[in-house]
PDB file of C-alpha atoms in Angstrom:
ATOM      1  CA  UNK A   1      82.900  21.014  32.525  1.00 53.00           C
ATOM      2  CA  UNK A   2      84.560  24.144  32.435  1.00 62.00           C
ATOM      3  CA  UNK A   3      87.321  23.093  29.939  1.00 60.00           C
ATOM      4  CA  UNK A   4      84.255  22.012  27.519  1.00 60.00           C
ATOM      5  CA  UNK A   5      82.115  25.345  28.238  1.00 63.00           C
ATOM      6  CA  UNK A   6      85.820  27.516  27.649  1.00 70.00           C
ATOM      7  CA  UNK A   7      85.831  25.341  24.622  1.00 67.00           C
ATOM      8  CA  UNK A   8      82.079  26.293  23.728  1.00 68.00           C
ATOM      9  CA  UNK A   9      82.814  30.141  23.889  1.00 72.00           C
ATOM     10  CA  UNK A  10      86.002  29.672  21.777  1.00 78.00           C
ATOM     11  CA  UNK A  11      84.475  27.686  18.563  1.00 85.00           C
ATOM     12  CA  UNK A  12      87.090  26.839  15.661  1.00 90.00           C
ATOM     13  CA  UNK A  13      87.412  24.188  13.432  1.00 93.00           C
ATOM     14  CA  UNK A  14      89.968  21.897  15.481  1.00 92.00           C
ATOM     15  CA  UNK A  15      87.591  22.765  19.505  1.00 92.00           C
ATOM     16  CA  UNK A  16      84.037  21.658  16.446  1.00 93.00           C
ATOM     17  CA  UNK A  17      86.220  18.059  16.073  1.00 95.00           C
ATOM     18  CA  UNK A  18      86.957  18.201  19.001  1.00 93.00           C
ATOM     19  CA  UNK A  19      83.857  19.055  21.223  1.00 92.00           C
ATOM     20  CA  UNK A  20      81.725  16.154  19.122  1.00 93.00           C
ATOM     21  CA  UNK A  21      84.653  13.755  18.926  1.00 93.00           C
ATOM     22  CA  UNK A  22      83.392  14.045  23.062  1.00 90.00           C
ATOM     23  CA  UNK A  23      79.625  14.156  21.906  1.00 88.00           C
ATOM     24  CA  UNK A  24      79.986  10.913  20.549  1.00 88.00           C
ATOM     25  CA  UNK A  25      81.797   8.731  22.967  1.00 86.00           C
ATOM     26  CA  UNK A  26      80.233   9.294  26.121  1.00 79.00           C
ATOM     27  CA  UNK A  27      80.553  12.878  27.427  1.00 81.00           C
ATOM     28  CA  UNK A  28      77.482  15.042  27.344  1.00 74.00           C
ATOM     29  CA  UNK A  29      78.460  17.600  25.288  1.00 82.00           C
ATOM     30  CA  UNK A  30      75.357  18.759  23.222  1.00 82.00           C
ATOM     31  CA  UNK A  31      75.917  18.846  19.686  1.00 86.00           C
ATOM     32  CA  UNK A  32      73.362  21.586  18.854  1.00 87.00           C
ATOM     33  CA  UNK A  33      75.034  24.219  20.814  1.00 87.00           C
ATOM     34  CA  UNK A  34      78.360  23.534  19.147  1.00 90.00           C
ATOM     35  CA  UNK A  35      77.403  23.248  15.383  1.00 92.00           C
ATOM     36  CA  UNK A  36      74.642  25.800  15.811  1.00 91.00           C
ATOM     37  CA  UNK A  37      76.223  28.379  17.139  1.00 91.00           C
ATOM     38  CA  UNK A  38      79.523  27.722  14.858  1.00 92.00           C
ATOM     39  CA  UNK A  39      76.855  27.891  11.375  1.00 93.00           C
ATOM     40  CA  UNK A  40      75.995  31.753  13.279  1.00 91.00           C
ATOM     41  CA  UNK A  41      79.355  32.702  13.153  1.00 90.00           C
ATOM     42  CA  UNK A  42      79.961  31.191   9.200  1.00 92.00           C
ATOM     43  CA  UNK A  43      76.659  33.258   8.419  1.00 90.00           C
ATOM     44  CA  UNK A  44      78.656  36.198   9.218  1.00 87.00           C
ATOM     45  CA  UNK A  45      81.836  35.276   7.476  1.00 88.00           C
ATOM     46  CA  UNK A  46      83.906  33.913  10.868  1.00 89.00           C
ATOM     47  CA  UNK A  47      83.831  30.391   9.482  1.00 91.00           C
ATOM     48  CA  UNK A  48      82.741  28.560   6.342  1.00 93.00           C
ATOM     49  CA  UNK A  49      79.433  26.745   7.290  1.00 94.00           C
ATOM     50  CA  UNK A  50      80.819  23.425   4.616  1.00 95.00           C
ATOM     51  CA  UNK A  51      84.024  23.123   6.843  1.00 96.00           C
ATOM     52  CA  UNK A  52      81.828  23.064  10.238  1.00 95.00           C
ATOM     53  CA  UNK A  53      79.738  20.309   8.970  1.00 96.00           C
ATOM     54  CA  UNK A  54      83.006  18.764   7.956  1.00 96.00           C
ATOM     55  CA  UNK A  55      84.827  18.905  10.995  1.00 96.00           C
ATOM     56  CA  UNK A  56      82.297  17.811  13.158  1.00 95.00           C
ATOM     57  CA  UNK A  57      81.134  14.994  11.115  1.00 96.00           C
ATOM     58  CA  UNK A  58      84.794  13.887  11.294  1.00 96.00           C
ATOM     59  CA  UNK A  59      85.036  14.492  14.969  1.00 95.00           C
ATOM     60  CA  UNK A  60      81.488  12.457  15.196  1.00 93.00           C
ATOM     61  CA  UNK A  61      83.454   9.456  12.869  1.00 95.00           C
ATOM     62  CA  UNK A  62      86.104   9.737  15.287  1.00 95.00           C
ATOM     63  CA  UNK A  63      84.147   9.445  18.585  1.00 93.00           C
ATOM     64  CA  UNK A  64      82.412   6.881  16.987  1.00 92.00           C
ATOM     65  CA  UNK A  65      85.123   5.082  16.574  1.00 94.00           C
ATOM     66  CA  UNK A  66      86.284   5.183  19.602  1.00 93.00           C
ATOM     67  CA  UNK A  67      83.194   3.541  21.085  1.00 90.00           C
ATOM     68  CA  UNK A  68      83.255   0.756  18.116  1.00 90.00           C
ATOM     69  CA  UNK A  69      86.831  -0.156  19.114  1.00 92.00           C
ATOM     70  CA  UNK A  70      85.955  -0.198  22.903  1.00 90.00           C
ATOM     71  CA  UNK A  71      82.620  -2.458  22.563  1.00 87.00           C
ATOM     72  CA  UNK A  72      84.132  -4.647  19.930  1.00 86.00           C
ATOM     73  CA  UNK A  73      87.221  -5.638  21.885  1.00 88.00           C
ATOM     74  CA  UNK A  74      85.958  -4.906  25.882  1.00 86.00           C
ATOM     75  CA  UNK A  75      82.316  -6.722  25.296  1.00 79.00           C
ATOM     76  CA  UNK A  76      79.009  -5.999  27.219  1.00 80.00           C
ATOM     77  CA  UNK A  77      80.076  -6.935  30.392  1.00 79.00           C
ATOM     78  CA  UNK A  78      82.499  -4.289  30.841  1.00 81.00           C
ATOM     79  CA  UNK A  79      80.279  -1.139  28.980  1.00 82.00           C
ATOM     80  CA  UNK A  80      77.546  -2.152  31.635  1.00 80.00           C
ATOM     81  CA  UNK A  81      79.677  -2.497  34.291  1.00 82.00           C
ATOM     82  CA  UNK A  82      81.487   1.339  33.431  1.00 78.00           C
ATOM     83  CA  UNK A  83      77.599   2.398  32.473  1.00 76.00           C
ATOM     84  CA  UNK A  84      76.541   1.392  36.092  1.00 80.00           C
ATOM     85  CA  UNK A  85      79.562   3.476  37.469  1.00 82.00           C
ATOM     86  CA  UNK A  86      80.150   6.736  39.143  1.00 80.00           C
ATOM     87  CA  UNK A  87      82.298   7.923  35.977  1.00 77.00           C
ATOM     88  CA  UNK A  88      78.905   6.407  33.752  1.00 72.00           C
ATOM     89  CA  UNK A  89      76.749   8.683  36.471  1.00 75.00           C
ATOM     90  CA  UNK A  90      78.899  11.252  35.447  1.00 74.00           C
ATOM     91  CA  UNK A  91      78.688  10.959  31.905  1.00 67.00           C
ATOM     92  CA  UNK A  92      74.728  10.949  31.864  1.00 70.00           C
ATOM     93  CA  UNK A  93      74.974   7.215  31.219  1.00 76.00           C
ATOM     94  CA  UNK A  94      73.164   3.854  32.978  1.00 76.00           C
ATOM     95  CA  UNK A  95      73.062   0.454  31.747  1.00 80.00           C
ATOM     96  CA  UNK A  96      69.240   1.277  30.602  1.00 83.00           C
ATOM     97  CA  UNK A  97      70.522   3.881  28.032  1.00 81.00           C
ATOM     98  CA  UNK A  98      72.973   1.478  26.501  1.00 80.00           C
ATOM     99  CA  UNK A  99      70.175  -1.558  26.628  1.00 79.00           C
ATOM    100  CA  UNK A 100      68.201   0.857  24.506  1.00 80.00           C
ATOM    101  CA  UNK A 101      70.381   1.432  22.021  1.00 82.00           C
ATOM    102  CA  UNK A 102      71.298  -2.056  21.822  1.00 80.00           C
ATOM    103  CA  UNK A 103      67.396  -2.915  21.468  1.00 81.00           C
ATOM    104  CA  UNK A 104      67.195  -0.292  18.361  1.00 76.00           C
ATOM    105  CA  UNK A 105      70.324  -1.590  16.684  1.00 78.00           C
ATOM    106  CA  UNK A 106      68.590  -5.080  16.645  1.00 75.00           C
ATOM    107  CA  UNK A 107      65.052  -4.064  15.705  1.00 74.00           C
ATOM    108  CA  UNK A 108      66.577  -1.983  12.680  1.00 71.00           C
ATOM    109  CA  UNK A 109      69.694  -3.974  11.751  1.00 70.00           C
ATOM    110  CA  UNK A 110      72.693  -1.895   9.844  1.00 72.00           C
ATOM    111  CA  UNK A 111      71.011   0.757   9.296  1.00 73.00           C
ATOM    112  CA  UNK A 112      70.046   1.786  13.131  1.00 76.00           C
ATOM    113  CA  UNK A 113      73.387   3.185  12.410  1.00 78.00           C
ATOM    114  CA  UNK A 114      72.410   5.717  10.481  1.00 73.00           C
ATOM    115  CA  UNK A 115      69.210   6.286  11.669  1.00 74.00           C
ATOM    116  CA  UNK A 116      70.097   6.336  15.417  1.00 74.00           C
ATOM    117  CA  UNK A 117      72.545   9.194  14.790  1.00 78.00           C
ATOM    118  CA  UNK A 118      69.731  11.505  14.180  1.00 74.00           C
ATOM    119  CA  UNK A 119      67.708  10.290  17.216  1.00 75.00           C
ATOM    120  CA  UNK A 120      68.369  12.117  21.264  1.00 71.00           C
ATOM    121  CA  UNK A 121      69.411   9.801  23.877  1.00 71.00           C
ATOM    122  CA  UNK A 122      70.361   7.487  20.993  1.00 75.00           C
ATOM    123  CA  UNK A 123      72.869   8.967  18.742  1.00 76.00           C
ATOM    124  CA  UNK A 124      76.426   8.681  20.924  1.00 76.00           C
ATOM    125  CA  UNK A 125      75.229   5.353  22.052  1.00 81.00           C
ATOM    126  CA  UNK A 126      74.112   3.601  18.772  1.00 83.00           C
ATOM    127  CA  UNK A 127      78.210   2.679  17.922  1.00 85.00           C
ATOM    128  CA  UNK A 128      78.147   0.262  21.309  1.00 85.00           C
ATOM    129  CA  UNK A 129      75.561  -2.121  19.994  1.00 85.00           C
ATOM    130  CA  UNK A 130      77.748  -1.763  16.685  1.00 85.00           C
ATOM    131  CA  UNK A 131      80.908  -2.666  17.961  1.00 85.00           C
ATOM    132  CA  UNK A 132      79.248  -5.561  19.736  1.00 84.00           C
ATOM    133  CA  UNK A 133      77.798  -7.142  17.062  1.00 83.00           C
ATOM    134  CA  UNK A 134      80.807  -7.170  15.494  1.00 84.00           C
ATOM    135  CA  UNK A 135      79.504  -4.524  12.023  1.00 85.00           C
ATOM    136  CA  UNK A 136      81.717  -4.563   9.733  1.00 88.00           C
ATOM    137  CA  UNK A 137      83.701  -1.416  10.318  1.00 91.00           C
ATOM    138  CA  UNK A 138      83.735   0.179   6.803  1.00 91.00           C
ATOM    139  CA  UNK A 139      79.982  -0.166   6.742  1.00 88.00           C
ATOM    140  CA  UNK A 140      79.583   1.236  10.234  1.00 89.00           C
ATOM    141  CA  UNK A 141      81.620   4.157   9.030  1.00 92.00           C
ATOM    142  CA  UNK A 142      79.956   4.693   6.460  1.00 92.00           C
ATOM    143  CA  UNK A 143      76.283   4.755   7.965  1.00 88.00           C
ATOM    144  CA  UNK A 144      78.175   7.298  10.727  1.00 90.00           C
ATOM    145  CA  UNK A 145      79.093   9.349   8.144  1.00 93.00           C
ATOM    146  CA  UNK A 146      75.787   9.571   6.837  1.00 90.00           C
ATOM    147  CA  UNK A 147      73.891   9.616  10.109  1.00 87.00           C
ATOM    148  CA  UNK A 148      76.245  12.004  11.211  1.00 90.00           C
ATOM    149  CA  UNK A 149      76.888  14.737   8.019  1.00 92.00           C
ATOM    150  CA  UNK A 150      72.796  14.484   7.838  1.00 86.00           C
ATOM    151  CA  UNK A 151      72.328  15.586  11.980  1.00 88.00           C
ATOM    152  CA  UNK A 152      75.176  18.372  11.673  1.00 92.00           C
ATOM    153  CA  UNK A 153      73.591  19.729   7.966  1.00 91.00           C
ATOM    154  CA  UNK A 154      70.547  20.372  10.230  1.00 87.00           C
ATOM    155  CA  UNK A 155      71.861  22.367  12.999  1.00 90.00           C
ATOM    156  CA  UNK A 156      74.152  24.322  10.542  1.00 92.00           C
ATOM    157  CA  UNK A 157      70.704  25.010   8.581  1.00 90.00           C
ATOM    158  CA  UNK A 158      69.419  26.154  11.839  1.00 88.00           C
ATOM    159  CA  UNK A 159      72.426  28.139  13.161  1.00 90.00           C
ATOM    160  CA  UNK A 160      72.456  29.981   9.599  1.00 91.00           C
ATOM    161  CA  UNK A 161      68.704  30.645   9.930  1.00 90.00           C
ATOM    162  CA  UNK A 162      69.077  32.377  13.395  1.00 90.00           C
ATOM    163  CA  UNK A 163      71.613  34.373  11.887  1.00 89.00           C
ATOM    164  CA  UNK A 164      69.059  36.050  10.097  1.00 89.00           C
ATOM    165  CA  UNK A 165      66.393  36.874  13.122  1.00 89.00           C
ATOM    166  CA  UNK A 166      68.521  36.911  16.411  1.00 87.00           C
ATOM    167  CA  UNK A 167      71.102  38.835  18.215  1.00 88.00           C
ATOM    168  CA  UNK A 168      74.062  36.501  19.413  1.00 83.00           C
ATOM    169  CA  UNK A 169      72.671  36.804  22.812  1.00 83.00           C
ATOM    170  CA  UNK A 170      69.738  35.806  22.186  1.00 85.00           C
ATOM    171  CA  UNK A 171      71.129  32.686  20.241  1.00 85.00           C
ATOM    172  CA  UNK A 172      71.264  29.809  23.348  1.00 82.00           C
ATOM    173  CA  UNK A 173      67.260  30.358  24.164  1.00 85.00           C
ATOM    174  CA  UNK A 174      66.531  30.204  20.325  1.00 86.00           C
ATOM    175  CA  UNK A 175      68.226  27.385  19.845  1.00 84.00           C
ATOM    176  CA  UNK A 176      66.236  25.435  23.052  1.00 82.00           C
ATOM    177  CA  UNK A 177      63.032  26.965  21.509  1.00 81.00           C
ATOM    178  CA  UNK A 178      63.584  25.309  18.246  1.00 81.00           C
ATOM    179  CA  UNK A 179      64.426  21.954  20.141  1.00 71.00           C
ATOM    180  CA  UNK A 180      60.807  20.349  19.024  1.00 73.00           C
ATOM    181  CA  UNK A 181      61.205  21.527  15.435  1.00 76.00           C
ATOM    182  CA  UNK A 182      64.669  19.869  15.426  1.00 75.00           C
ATOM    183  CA  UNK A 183      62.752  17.054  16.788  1.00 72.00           C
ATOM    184  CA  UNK A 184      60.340  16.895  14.058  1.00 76.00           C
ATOM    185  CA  UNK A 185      63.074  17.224  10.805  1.00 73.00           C
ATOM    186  CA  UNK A 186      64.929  14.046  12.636  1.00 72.00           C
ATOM    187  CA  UNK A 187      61.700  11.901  12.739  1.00 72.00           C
ATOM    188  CA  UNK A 188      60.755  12.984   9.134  1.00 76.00           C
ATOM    189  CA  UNK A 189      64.685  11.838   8.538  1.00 70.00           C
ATOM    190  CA  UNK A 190      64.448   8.654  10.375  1.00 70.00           C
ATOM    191  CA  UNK A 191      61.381   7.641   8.312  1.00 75.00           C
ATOM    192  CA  UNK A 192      63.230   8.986   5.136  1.00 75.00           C
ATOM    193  CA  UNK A 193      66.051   7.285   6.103  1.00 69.00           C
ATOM    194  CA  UNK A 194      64.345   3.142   6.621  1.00 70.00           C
ATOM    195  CA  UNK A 195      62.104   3.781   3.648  1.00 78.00           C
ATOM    196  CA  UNK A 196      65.223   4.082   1.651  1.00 76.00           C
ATOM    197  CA  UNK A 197      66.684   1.101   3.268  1.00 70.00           C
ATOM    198  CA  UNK A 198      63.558  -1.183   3.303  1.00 74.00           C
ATOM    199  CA  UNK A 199      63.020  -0.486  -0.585  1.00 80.00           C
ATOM    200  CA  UNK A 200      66.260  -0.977  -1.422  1.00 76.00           C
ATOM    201  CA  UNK A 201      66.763  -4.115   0.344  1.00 74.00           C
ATOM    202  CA  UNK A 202      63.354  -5.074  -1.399  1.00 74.00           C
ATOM    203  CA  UNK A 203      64.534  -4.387  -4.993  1.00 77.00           C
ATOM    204  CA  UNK A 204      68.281  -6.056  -4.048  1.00 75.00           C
ATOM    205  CA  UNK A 205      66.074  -9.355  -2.817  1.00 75.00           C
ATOM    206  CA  UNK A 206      63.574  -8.863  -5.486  1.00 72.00           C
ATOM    207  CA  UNK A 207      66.644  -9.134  -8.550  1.00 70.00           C
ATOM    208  CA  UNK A 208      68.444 -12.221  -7.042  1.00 69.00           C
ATOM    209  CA  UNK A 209      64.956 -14.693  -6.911  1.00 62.00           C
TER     210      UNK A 209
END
C-alpha cells in the first residue's frame, strides 16, 4: 500500500495507467483519487486533462482485460475459491461481491458492461461475469471502453471543477464530499445508458419482423 500511495503523490501519465490498470483487476485502488486529482493538476497546465482520461481508460481496458482472460480460462470455481482467500480478504474481495456482479451481468445482459463500470462495488468486478459467460471480447472491449472513458470524463470534470474553488490541500476532503453527487451523475448515467440500449434493441427487433 505504500508503493500505490508513493504512486498517488507522484501522478503521470504512465503511474494514471498504471494505478487503474490495478483499479480494475482486483486491488482497491480508488479511481476518484487518481483521475481527480490528475484533472487538478491539467487545470493548471501540469497535464492535459484529454490524455488523463486517455490513459486511464486504457489502463481500465487493460485491467479489464486481465480479469476477462482470468475468468474466461480459470472458471468460477477458482475466482470464488481466490475471492474466499486471505489474498481476496486483502483485496477487499468475498465471493458475495463477485456473486453480485455476476447477478447484474445476467439481469442486464451485454450491456451490464457498460453500465456496471459506472456503478461502486461493481465496476472492477463486472469483467468476471464477462469472461465467464464467455462475451465476445471485442464487444466486451468495447462496452469497457465506453463504461470506462464515461466514469473517468466524470472525475476529470470534477477534478477540473475543484481546481477552480480549492487549495490542493484541501482537494482529498472535497473530493469525499462530492462522493454523493458523483453518486447521483452515475445513476442518471446508468439510466441513460439502458434506455439507449433497450430502445435500440427495440428498433433493431422492430426492423427485422
Amino acid at each position: 500500500m505504500n508503493f500505490i500511495t508513493t504512486l498517488l503523490g507522484n501522478l503521470n501519465y504512465g503511474t494514471i495507467l498504471f494505478l487503474m490498470l490495478l483499479e480494475s483487476t482486483v486491488v482497491p485502488v480508488p479511481s476518484e483519487f487518481v483521475v481527480t486529482p490528475a484533472a487538478y493538476h491539467a487545470a493548471s497546465g501540469q497535464l492535459d486533462v484529454w490524455l488523463v482520461i486517455l490513459f486511464a481508460t486504457i489502463g481500465a481496458d487493460l485491467g479489464a482485460t486481465i480479469n476477462y482472460v482470468v475468468a474466461l480460462y480459470v472458471g468460477r470455481p477458482v475466482i470464488y475459491k481466490f475471492a474466499n482467500s486471505k489474498w481476496g480478504k486483502m483485496c477487499l474481495l468475498n465471493q458475495e461481491k463477485v456473486e453480485k456482479s455476476e447477478r447484474y451481468f445476467d439481469e442486464h445482459g451485454i450491456v451490464a458492461t457498460l453500465t456496471g463500470r459506472l456503478i461502486p462495488g461493481i465496476r472492477h468486478l463486472i469483467s468476471i461475469p464477462a469472461g465467464l459467460a464467455r462475451m465476445h471480447y471485442g464487444k466486451f472491449l468495447l462496452y469497457t471502453t465506453i463504461g470506462a472513458g464515461c466514469w473517468h470524463a466524470i472525475l476529470a470534470g470534477l477534478g477540473w471543477y475543484l481546481h477552480t474553488i480549492v487549495p490542493e490541500d484541501q482537494l482529498n476532503d472535497k473530493i469525499s464530499e462530492y462522493a454523493e453527487y458523483i453518486k447521483l451523475i452515475i445513476l442518471a448515467l446508468v439510466i441513460v445508458g439502458i434506455i439507449w440500449f433497450v430502445v435500440k434493441t427495440y428498433l433493431k427487433k422492430k426492423k427485422t419482423t
